[in-house]
Every structure is written in C-alpha cells, then in structure tokens.
C-alpha cells in the first residue's frame, strides 16, 4: 500500500471507531500519555510522568464516579512513533484523552488523529505556537515560545542590551523563539547581528559559540529544548563567553530547573523569561515542590512537570464538569475558559484558541544557600500567545 493509502486506511479505522462510546458507565476513563521516556528528550518524559503520578496520588484515581487509568507510552520523541501509539491508544485502548507530547513534531503528528477520532489532545510540553491550530481538539497546558521571547526582548532593550546574537535549536520552537525575539527586539532599536541555528539532534555548540563570541555582542539569546541546557552552558563557559562579559538571555528552557544545579557558577546572572521556577514563592508551589521531591528521590520539578501536573488538573476538572461523560466535544467545551491556580501562578485556557494564558516571570540565576535557582524579579500577568494575537 502507498503511504497515502496507508494513511487513508488508518484514518478510516479511526473514523469507524470514533462513534463508539469510549467509556461505558462503570468502566475506566483512560488517558493515553505519550512521552519521550528514552532518547535525547527523556528528561521531559521523566518530569511529566512523575508529575502525572503525583497528581493522581494527591487527587485519587476516581473522578465523577469513574476510575481514571493512565496508560504511559514511550515515543522517544520520534513523530512516527507518536502517531502509531496515538492510533493504538485510540483504536485499541479506547482512551478518552491523548496527552503528553514532549516535542512539537510529536504533537503535530497526533493532531489529525485527534480530529478524526474527536479525542482531546492535551499538550503538556511542546511549545510551538501553531500546534493548537492543527486540531480543534488540541488544548495546551505548557507554553508557547513567543510568550517568553517577546518579554525577554523588552527586558533586554530596557537594560541596555543593544547588540545580540541568537542561537536556537533548528526546528519549529527554535524558529518561533528566534522570530518573535527578533521582531520585538529590532522594532525597539536593538540589533540582531547574527541568527545562528544549531542542529536539534546531538548538537555541538562549541563552533557556534565561537562564532557568536567573535561578533562581540552584549548578549546571546538562546533557545535549546529542555534537557540541552547543561551542555550549552558548559560550552558557553569553556569558550570563555562569560569571562568576555557576554550576557546569557532567552526563554527559560536553557536554565531548566532539572539541570540548573549542575551547571556551575558560569550560569549565575543569566536572565530569562519563563512560566515557571521551582523557586516561585507561592504556598501552592512550595507544597508542590516538596511533594514532588519526596515522591521522586529529591528530583526538582521543572517547567515540563508543571505542564503535566496542570494537564491532569484540566482533564480531571473537565470530567467533573461533564459528570464523567467522555464525548470529545463536551470535554473540549468544558476545558475552554477554565481557570485555576497552578504551582506556576494563576493560569487559564483561552476559550478562543484553547491555548494557555499565564504569567511570564523575568528571572535571574542566583545562588540561594548552596543551590542555583531562577529567582523571579518581575511578573507579566495573564500573557496570551503573542504569535496568535499578531495574526488577528
Ligand atoms: C518543543 O519541541 O516544542 C519543545 C521542546 C522542549 C522545550 C520547548 C519546546 O523546552
């Protein structure tokens, strides 16, 4: 069968089953959780899986009279795997939700299946703006790269940074961060002297950092996906960029809480804009961090973990609102406009775009006691995805 034939045939299977009731009254409500548990993005899988388990442990496995069952599948962040697993979960396991999605290509690969089967797709990690536009069944609890990139652009201009080199991972979220930073920064008079893109797979940052250093910028704007920040900062220091007085700025993926403590003193002073810091000073977050560490041998939760935790909250709250009904349109309808207090601060789901609205914090890496933290010092409230706002 040709590739197109295969796609059509598999779509037909999903279509045929889309009308079947996915959860007869007494049955479990199943959540298909697709995450990279192995490979380069495995830290994202580990964080989200831990957060999902914590949420269920804290809130019980029964919602609206139904038992919740999470089925975890490892896609290794490979979109062909994501698609196959999403299809199996929908057709064979009859899940009421697909959730997770550690990288943008994985989230996009599942989108047509969500549409055909009318199954809500809860994005807990991936951050490219367009994802939510790819299916009316997609709802996001993570973030978009433009949300934080425009805010760090504003901060840079206000703080005397005039000349920047950007270094981004060469795939969709990297392009999103580069584009939104560049637009905002240059419109305010800043100069982006070079826009460098590095391979997504196993990047060697050294030659790119050398090029960046040679351009003598005030700062380097960087986006690398969660999990790559440690290697980036190590090479930043090895190439002497910190000693040369070049600042490190960007969205907060690079100073990921999961790896931050191992990055060493070269990262102190890095200023990033992001949705979450483990040091966020709310009572809810203090309790979340303590419970997460207790359940996971001291592991510190990062921004991916809160995306997973909040994704579970959204699923539970939607089921409560539908009284346990699992029809996809009803669930997505219930999710639209939902608002609650997350460990990251107040958040809501934009009823028009199904994307997350959240505070973005400007933070600086500091040593607190013996540990490194992203210490928040400015808050921008209820930020919508600027890339979508710009299209209107
Ligand atoms: C993505 O692939 O969308 C992605 C992954 C990791 C990040 C941000 C975005 O830290």
CSV table of C-alpha atoms and ligand atoms in Angstrom, one decimal:
chain,number,residue,atom,x,y,z
A,1,UNK,CA,0.0,0.0,0.0
A,2,UNK,CA,1.2,3.5,-0.7
A,3,UNK,CA,2.0,5.8,2.1
A,4,UNK,CA,-1.2,7.8,1.3
A,5,UNK,CA,-3.2,4.7,1.1
A,6,UNK,CA,-2.0,3.6,4.5
A,7,UNK,CA,-2.8,7.0,6.0
A,8,UNK,CA,-6.3,6.9,4.5
A,9,UNK,CA,-6.9,3.3,5.7
A,10,UNK,CA,-5.7,4.1,9.2
A,11,UNK,CA,-7.8,7.2,9.2
A,12,UNK,CA,-10.8,5.1,8.2
A,13,UNK,CA,-10.2,2.7,11.2
A,14,UNK,CA,-10.2,5.7,13.5
A,15,UNK,CA,-13.3,7.2,11.9
A,16,UNK,CA,-15.1,3.9,12.1
A,17,UNK,CA,-14.5,3.8,15.8
A,18,UNK,CA,-15.0,7.4,16.6
A,19,UNK,CA,-18.7,6.9,17.2
A,20,UNK,CA,-18.1,4.1,19.7
A,21,UNK,CA,-18.7,5.1,23.3
A,22,UNK,CA,-15.3,5.2,24.9
A,23,UNK,CA,-16.3,4.6,28.5
A,24,UNK,CA,-19.4,2.7,29.3
A,25,UNK,CA,-20.8,3.8,32.7
A,26,UNK,CA,-18.8,1.6,35.1
A,27,UNK,CA,-15.6,1.5,33.0
A,28,UNK,CA,-12.4,3.3,33.5
A,29,UNK,CA,-11.7,6.6,31.8
A,30,UNK,CA,-8.4,6.0,30.1
A,31,UNK,CA,-5.7,8.6,29.4
A,32,UNK,CA,-3.1,7.8,26.8
A,33,UNK,CA,0.1,9.5,28.0
A,34,UNK,CA,2.7,9.7,25.2
A,35,UNK,CA,6.1,10.9,26.3
A,36,UNK,CA,9.8,10.6,25.4
A,37,UNK,CA,10.9,8.2,28.2
A,38,UNK,CA,14.1,7.3,26.2
A,39,UNK,CA,16.4,9.3,23.9
A,40,UNK,CA,17.6,12.8,23.9
A,41,UNK,CA,14.3,14.3,25.4
A,42,UNK,CA,14.0,11.7,28.1
A,43,UNK,CA,14.2,14.3,30.9
A,44,UNK,CA,10.9,15.7,29.7
A,45,UNK,CA,9.3,12.3,29.9
A,46,UNK,CA,10.7,11.7,33.3
A,47,UNK,CA,9.4,15.0,34.7
A,48,UNK,CA,5.9,14.8,33.2
A,49,UNK,CA,5.4,11.1,34.1
A,50,UNK,CA,6.4,12.0,37.7
A,51,UNK,CA,4.0,15.0,37.8
A,52,UNK,CA,1.1,13.0,36.4
A,53,UNK,CA,1.7,10.2,39.0
A,54,UNK,CA,1.9,12.8,41.8
A,55,UNK,CA,-1.4,14.4,40.6
A,56,UNK,CA,-3.2,11.1,40.7
A,57,UNK,CA,-1.7,10.2,44.1
A,58,UNK,CA,-2.8,13.5,45.6
A,59,UNK,CA,-6.3,13.6,43.9
A,60,UNK,CA,-7.3,10.0,43.8
A,61,UNK,CA,-7.9,7.7,40.8
A,62,UNK,CA,-11.7,8.4,40.8
A,63,UNK,CA,-13.3,11.3,39.1
A,64,UNK,CA,-17.1,11.9,38.6
A,65,UNK,CA,-17.8,8.3,39.6
A,66,UNK,CA,-15.2,6.8,37.1
A,67,UNK,CA,-11.9,5.3,37.6
A,68,UNK,CA,-9.0,7.1,35.9
A,69,UNK,CA,-6.4,4.9,34.3
A,70,UNK,CA,-3.2,6.4,32.8
A,71,UNK,CA,-1.5,4.4,30.0
A,72,UNK,CA,2.1,5.5,29.5
A,73,UNK,CA,3.7,5.0,26.1
A,74,UNK,CA,7.3,5.9,25.1
A,75,UNK,CA,7.6,7.6,21.7
A,76,UNK,CA,11.3,8.5,22.1
A,77,UNK,CA,10.2,11.9,20.7
A,78,UNK,CA,10.0,10.3,17.2
A,79,UNK,CA,6.8,11.6,15.5
A,80,UNK,CA,6.2,8.3,13.5
A,81,UNK,CA,6.1,6.5,16.9
A,82,UNK,CA,3.8,9.1,18.3
A,83,UNK,CA,1.4,8.7,15.5
A,84,UNK,CA,1.4,4.9,15.7
A,85,UNK,CA,1.0,5.0,19.5
A,86,UNK,CA,-1.8,7.5,19.4
A,87,UNK,CA,-3.6,5.4,16.9
A,88,UNK,CA,-3.3,2.3,19.0
A,89,UNK,CA,-4.4,4.1,22.1
A,90,UNK,CA,-7.4,5.5,20.4
A,91,UNK,CA,-8.5,2.4,18.5
A,92,UNK,CA,-7.4,-0.5,20.8
A,93,UNK,CA,-7.5,1.0,24.3
A,94,UNK,CA,-10.3,3.4,23.5
A,95,UNK,CA,-8.7,6.2,25.5
A,96,UNK,CA,-10.8,9.3,26.2
A,97,UNK,CA,-7.7,11.6,26.0
A,98,UNK,CA,-4.3,11.6,24.5
A,99,UNK,CA,-1.8,13.7,26.4
A,100,UNK,CA,1.9,14.4,26.9
A,101,UNK,CA,3.9,15.3,23.7
A,102,UNK,CA,7.4,16.1,24.6
A,103,UNK,CA,8.3,17.9,21.3
A,104,UNK,CA,6.5,19.8,18.6
A,105,UNK,CA,6.8,17.2,15.8
A,106,UNK,CA,5.2,14.6,18.1
A,107,UNK,CA,2.3,17.0,19.0
A,108,UNK,CA,1.7,17.7,15.3
A,109,UNK,CA,1.9,14.1,14.3
A,110,UNK,CA,-1.1,13.2,16.6
A,111,UNK,CA,-3.2,16.2,15.6
A,112,UNK,CA,-5.1,14.6,12.6
A,113,UNK,CA,-5.9,11.6,14.7
A,114,UNK,CA,-7.4,13.8,17.5
A,115,UNK,CA,-9.5,15.5,14.9
A,116,UNK,CA,-10.7,12.3,13.2
A,117,UNK,CA,-11.5,10.4,16.4
A,118,UNK,CA,-12.7,13.5,18.3
A,119,UNK,CA,-10.4,12.8,21.2
A,120,UNK,CA,-9.0,15.7,23.2
A,121,UNK,CA,-5.2,16.1,22.8
A,122,UNK,CA,-3.7,17.7,25.9
A,123,UNK,CA,-0.3,19.3,25.1
A,124,UNK,CA,1.8,19.1,28.3
A,125,UNK,CA,5.2,20.1,26.9
A,126,UNK,CA,5.5,21.2,23.3
A,127,UNK,CA,5.7,24.9,22.7
A,128,UNK,CA,5.4,25.9,19.1
A,129,UNK,CA,2.6,28.5,18.6
A,130,UNK,CA,0.8,26.8,15.7
A,131,UNK,CA,0.2,23.5,17.5
A,132,UNK,CA,-3.2,24.5,18.8
A,133,UNK,CA,-4.3,25.5,15.3
A,134,UNK,CA,-3.8,22.0,14.0
A,135,UNK,CA,-6.9,20.5,15.6
A,136,UNK,CA,-10.0,21.8,17.4
A,137,UNK,CA,-9.4,19.0,19.9
A,138,UNK,CA,-6.0,20.3,21.0
A,139,UNK,CA,-5.7,22.1,24.3
A,140,UNK,CA,-2.4,23.2,25.8
A,141,UNK,CA,-1.2,23.5,29.4
A,142,UNK,CA,2.5,24.1,28.6
A,143,UNK,CA,3.5,27.4,26.9
A,144,UNK,CA,4.5,29.0,23.6
A,145,UNK,CA,8.0,30.2,22.9
A,146,UNK,CA,6.8,33.6,21.8
A,147,UNK,CA,5.1,34.1,25.2
A,148,UNK,CA,8.5,34.4,26.9
A,149,UNK,CA,10.7,35.5,23.9
A,150,UNK,CA,8.9,38.9,23.5
A,151,UNK,CA,9.2,39.6,27.2
A,152,UNK,CA,12.9,38.9,27.3
A,153,UNK,CA,13.3,41.2,24.2
A,154,UNK,CA,11.6,44.0,26.1
A,155,UNK,CA,13.8,43.4,29.1
A,156,UNK,CA,16.9,43.4,27.0
A,157,UNK,CA,16.1,46.7,25.4
A,158,UNK,CA,15.3,48.3,28.7
A,159,UNK,CA,18.5,47.1,30.3
A,160,UNK,CA,20.9,48.5,27.8
A,161,UNK,CA,21.4,45.4,25.6
A,162,UNK,CA,21.8,46.7,22.1
A,163,UNK,CA,23.7,44.0,20.1
A,164,UNK,CA,22.6,40.4,20.3
A,165,UNK,CA,23.5,37.1,18.6
A,166,UNK,CA,20.7,34.5,18.7
A,167,UNK,CA,21.4,30.7,18.9
A,168,UNK,CA,18.4,28.5,18.6
A,169,UNK,CA,17.7,24.8,18.1
A,170,UNK,CA,16.9,24.4,14.4
A,171,UNK,CA,13.3,23.2,14.5
A,172,UNK,CA,9.9,24.7,15.0
A,173,UNK,CA,10.1,26.1,18.6
A,174,UNK,CA,13.6,27.4,17.9
A,175,UNK,CA,12.3,29.3,14.8
A,176,UNK,CA,9.3,30.6,16.8
A,177,UNK,CA,11.6,32.0,19.6
A,178,UNK,CA,14.1,33.5,17.1
A,179,UNK,CA,11.3,35.1,15.0
A,180,UNK,CA,9.4,36.6,18.0
A,181,UNK,CA,12.5,37.8,19.7
A,182,UNK,CA,13.9,39.4,16.6
A,183,UNK,CA,10.7,41.2,15.7
A,184,UNK,CA,10.3,42.7,19.1
A,185,UNK,CA,14.0,43.5,19.8
A,186,UNK,CA,14.7,45.1,16.4
A,187,UNK,CA,11.4,47.1,16.5
A,188,UNK,CA,12.7,48.7,19.7
A,189,UNK,CA,16.0,49.6,18.1
A,190,UNK,CA,18.0,46.5,19.1
A,191,UNK,CA,20.4,44.9,16.6
A,192,UNK,CA,20.4,41.2,16.0
A,193,UNK,CA,23.8,40.8,14.4
A,194,UNK,CA,23.6,37.1,13.7
A,195,UNK,CA,20.9,34.5,13.9
A,196,UNK,CA,22.5,31.1,14.3
A,197,UNK,CA,20.6,27.8,14.2
A,198,UNK,CA,22.1,24.6,15.6
A,199,UNK,CA,21.0,21.0,14.9
A,200,UNK,CA,18.3,19.7,17.1
A,201,UNK,CA,19.9,16.2,17.4
A,202,UNK,CA,23.1,15.9,19.5
A,203,UNK,CA,24.3,19.5,18.9
A,204,UNK,CA,27.9,20.5,19.4
A,205,UNK,CA,27.5,24.1,20.4
A,206,UNK,CA,31.2,25.0,20.5
A,207,UNK,CA,31.8,26.2,16.9
A,208,UNK,CA,28.5,28.3,17.1
A,209,UNK,CA,29.5,29.8,20.4
A,210,UNK,CA,32.9,30.7,18.9
A,211,UNK,CA,31.2,32.5,16.0
A,212,UNK,CA,28.9,34.2,18.4
A,213,UNK,CA,31.8,35.4,20.6
A,214,UNK,CA,33.7,36.7,17.6
A,215,UNK,CA,30.7,39.0,16.8
A,216,UNK,CA,31.2,40.6,20.3
A,217,UNK,CA,27.6,41.0,21.2
A,218,UNK,CA,26.3,42.4,24.5
A,219,UNK,CA,24.3,39.2,24.9
A,220,UNK,CA,23.5,35.8,23.4
A,221,UNK,CA,19.8,35.0,23.1
A,222,UNK,CA,19.4,31.2,23.3
A,223,UNK,CA,16.7,28.6,22.9
A,224,UNK,CA,17.6,25.0,23.4
A,225,UNK,CA,14.9,22.4,24.3
A,226,UNK,CA,14.7,21.2,27.9
A,227,UNK,CA,17.5,18.7,28.5
A,228,UNK,CA,20.2,20.5,26.4
A,229,UNK,CA,20.8,23.5,28.7
A,230,UNK,CA,23.6,21.7,30.7
A,231,UNK,CA,25.7,21.1,27.6
A,232,UNK,CA,25.1,24.6,26.3
A,233,UNK,CA,26.2,26.3,29.4
A,234,UNK,CA,29.2,24.1,29.8
A,235,UNK,CA,30.4,25.1,26.3
A,236,UNK,CA,29.5,28.7,26.9
A,237,UNK,CA,31.9,28.7,29.9
A,238,UNK,CA,34.6,26.7,28.1
A,239,UNK,CA,34.7,29.2,25.2
A,240,UNK,CA,35.1,32.0,27.8
A,241,UNK,CA,31.9,33.8,26.9
A,242,UNK,CA,31.1,34.5,30.5
A,243,UNK,CA,34.6,36.0,31.1
A,244,UNK,CA,34.2,38.1,28.0
A,245,UNK,CA,31.2,39.8,29.7
A,246,UNK,CA,28.6,38.4,27.2
A,247,UNK,CA,25.3,38.0,28.9
A,248,UNK,CA,23.1,34.9,28.5
A,249,UNK,CA,19.4,35.7,27.9
A,250,UNK,CA,16.4,33.8,26.5
A,251,UNK,CA,13.3,31.9,27.3
A,252,UNK,CA,13.9,29.8,30.4
A,253,UNK,CA,14.4,26.4,28.7
A,254,UNK,CA,18.1,26.8,28.9
A,255,UNK,CA,18.2,27.3,32.7
A,256,UNK,CA,15.9,24.4,33.2
A,257,UNK,CA,15.4,23.6,36.9
A,258,UNK,CA,16.1,19.9,36.2
A,259,UNK,CA,19.7,20.6,35.3
A,260,UNK,CA,20.4,24.1,36.7
A,261,UNK,CA,22.2,22.9,39.9
A,262,UNK,CA,24.8,21.0,37.8
A,263,UNK,CA,25.6,24.0,35.5
A,264,UNK,CA,28.2,25.6,37.8
A,265,UNK,CA,28.8,29.3,38.5
A,266,UNK,CA,29.1,30.3,34.8
A,267,UNK,CA,25.3,30.4,34.7
A,268,UNK,CA,24.9,32.8,37.6
A,269,UNK,CA,23.4,36.0,36.3
A,270,UNK,CA,21.7,34.5,33.3
A,271,UNK,CA,18.4,36.4,32.8
A,272,UNK,CA,15.5,34.5,31.3
A,273,UNK,CA,11.7,35.0,30.9
A,274,UNK,CA,9.6,31.9,31.6
A,275,UNK,CA,6.4,30.4,33.0
A,276,UNK,CA,7.9,28.5,36.0
A,277,UNK,CA,10.6,28.5,38.5
A,278,UNK,CA,10.9,25.9,41.3
A,279,UNK,CA,11.7,29.0,43.5
A,280,UNK,CA,8.3,30.6,42.7
A,281,UNK,CA,7.3,31.8,46.2
A,282,UNK,CA,3.7,30.8,46.4
A,283,UNK,CA,2.4,28.4,49.1
A,284,UNK,CA,0.9,26.1,46.4
A,285,UNK,CA,4.3,25.9,44.7
A,286,UNK,CA,6.2,25.2,47.9
A,287,UNK,CA,3.9,22.3,48.6
A,288,UNK,CA,4.2,21.1,45.0
A,289,UNK,CA,8.0,21.2,45.1
A,290,UNK,CA,8.1,19.4,48.4
A,291,UNK,CA,5.7,16.7,47.4
A,292,UNK,CA,7.4,16.2,44.0
A,293,UNK,CA,10.8,15.9,45.6
A,294,UNK,CA,9.5,13.5,48.2
A,295,UNK,CA,7.9,11.2,45.6
A,296,UNK,CA,11.0,11.3,43.3
A,297,UNK,CA,14.1,10.8,45.3
A,298,UNK,CA,14.8,14.6,45.6
A,299,UNK,CA,14.3,15.4,41.9
A,300,UNK,CA,13.4,19.1,41.4
A,301,UNK,CA,10.4,19.8,39.3
A,302,UNK,CA,10.9,21.8,36.1
A,303,UNK,CA,8.5,23.7,33.8
A,304,UNK,CA,7.7,20.4,32.0
A,305,UNK,CA,6.5,18.9,35.3
A,306,UNK,CA,4.0,21.7,35.9
A,307,UNK,CA,2.7,21.3,32.3
A,308,UNK,CA,2.0,17.7,33.1
A,309,UNK,CA,0.5,18.4,36.6
A,310,UNK,CA,-1.8,21.1,35.2
A,311,UNK,CA,-2.7,18.9,32.2
A,312,UNK,CA,-4.0,16.4,34.7
A,313,UNK,CA,-5.9,19.1,36.6
A,314,UNK,CA,-7.5,20.1,33.3
A,315,UNK,CA,-8.5,16.6,32.5
A,316,UNK,CA,-10.0,16.0,36.0
A,317,UNK,CA,-11.8,19.3,36.0
A,318,UNK,CA,-13.3,18.7,32.5
A,319,UNK,CA,-14.5,15.2,33.6
A,320,UNK,CA,-16.1,16.7,36.7
A,321,UNK,CA,-17.9,19.3,34.5
A,322,UNK,CA,-19.2,16.7,32.1
A,323,UNK,CA,-20.2,14.4,35.0
A,324,UNK,CA,-17.9,11.8,33.7
A,325,UNK,CA,-19.1,11.9,30.0
A,326,UNK,CA,-16.2,11.3,27.7
A,327,UNK,CA,-17.6,12.7,24.4
A,328,UNK,CA,-14.7,14.8,22.9
A,329,UNK,CA,-16.7,17.9,22.1
A,330,UNK,CA,-18.2,18.0,25.6
A,331,UNK,CA,-14.7,17.6,27.2
A,332,UNK,CA,-13.1,20.3,25.0
A,333,UNK,CA,-16.1,22.6,25.6
A,334,UNK,CA,-15.6,22.1,29.3
A,335,UNK,CA,-11.9,22.9,29.1
A,336,UNK,CA,-12.4,26.2,27.3
A,337,UNK,CA,-12.2,29.2,29.7
A,338,UNK,CA,-11.2,27.0,32.6
A,339,UNK,CA,-9.1,28.9,35.2
A,340,UNK,CA,-7.2,27.8,38.2
A,341,UNK,CA,-4.1,28.4,40.5
A,342,UNK,CA,-1.2,26.3,39.3
A,343,UNK,CA,2.2,25.9,41.1
A,344,UNK,CA,3.4,28.4,38.5
A,345,UNK,CA,0.7,31.0,39.4
A,346,UNK,CA,-2.8,31.7,38.0
A,347,UNK,CA,-3.5,30.2,34.6
A,348,UNK,CA,-6.4,29.7,32.2
A,349,UNK,CA,-7.4,28.2,28.9
A,350,UNK,CA,-8.2,30.8,26.3
A,351,UNK,CA,-11.7,29.9,25.1
A,352,UNK,CA,-11.0,31.1,21.6
A,353,UNK,CA,-7.6,29.5,20.9
A,354,UNK,CA,-7.5,26.6,23.5
A,355,UNK,CA,-4.1,27.8,24.4
A,356,UNK,CA,-2.7,28.6,27.8
A,357,UNK,CA,-2.8,32.1,29.3
A,358,UNK,CA,-0.3,32.5,32.1
A,359,UNK,CA,2.1,34.8,33.9
A,360,UNK,CA,5.6,35.2,32.5
A,361,UNK,CA,8.3,36.0,35.0
A,362,UNK,CA,11.7,37.6,34.4
A,363,UNK,CA,14.2,35.7,36.5
A,364,UNK,CA,17.9,35.8,37.2
A,365,UNK,CA,20.0,32.7,38.2
A,366,UNK,CA,21.3,33.2,41.7
A,367,UNK,CA,22.9,31.0,44.4
A,368,UNK,CA,20.4,30.5,47.2
A,369,UNK,CA,22.1,28.6,50.0
A,370,UNK,CA,24.1,26.0,48.2
A,371,UNK,CA,21.8,25.7,45.2
A,372,UNK,CA,21.2,27.6,42.0
A,373,UNK,CA,17.7,28.9,41.3
A,374,UNK,CA,15.9,31.1,38.8
A,375,UNK,CA,14.9,33.9,41.1
A,376,UNK,CA,11.8,35.8,39.8
A,377,UNK,CA,12.0,39.6,39.9
A,378,UNK,CA,9.3,40.8,37.6
A,379,UNK,CA,5.9,39.5,36.6
A,380,UNK,CA,3.9,40.0,33.4
A,381,UNK,CA,0.3,38.9,34.1
A,382,UNK,CA,-2.0,36.8,32.0
A,383,UNK,CA,0.1,36.6,28.9
A,384,UNK,CA,-1.6,35.2,25.8
A,385,UNK,CA,0.4,33.7,22.9
A,386,UNK,CA,1.6,36.9,21.1
A,387,UNK,CA,2.1,35.0,17.8
A,388,UNK,CA,-1.6,34.3,17.6
A,389,UNK,CA,-2.6,37.7,18.7
A,390,UNK,CA,-0.5,39.1,15.9
A,391,UNK,CA,-2.4,37.1,13.3
A,392,UNK,CA,-5.8,38.6,14.3
B,1,LIG,C1,9.1,21.6,21.6
B,1,LIG,O1,9.6,20.7,20.9
B,1,LIG,O2,8.0,22.1,21.3
B,1,LIG,C2,9.8,22.0,22.8
B,1,LIG,C3,10.6,21.1,23.5
B,1,LIG,C4,11.3,21.4,24.6
B,1,LIG,C5,11.3,22.8,25.1
B,1,LIG,C6,10.5,23.7,24.4
B,1,LIG,C7,9.8,23.3,23.3
B,1,LIG,O3,11.9,23.2,26.1
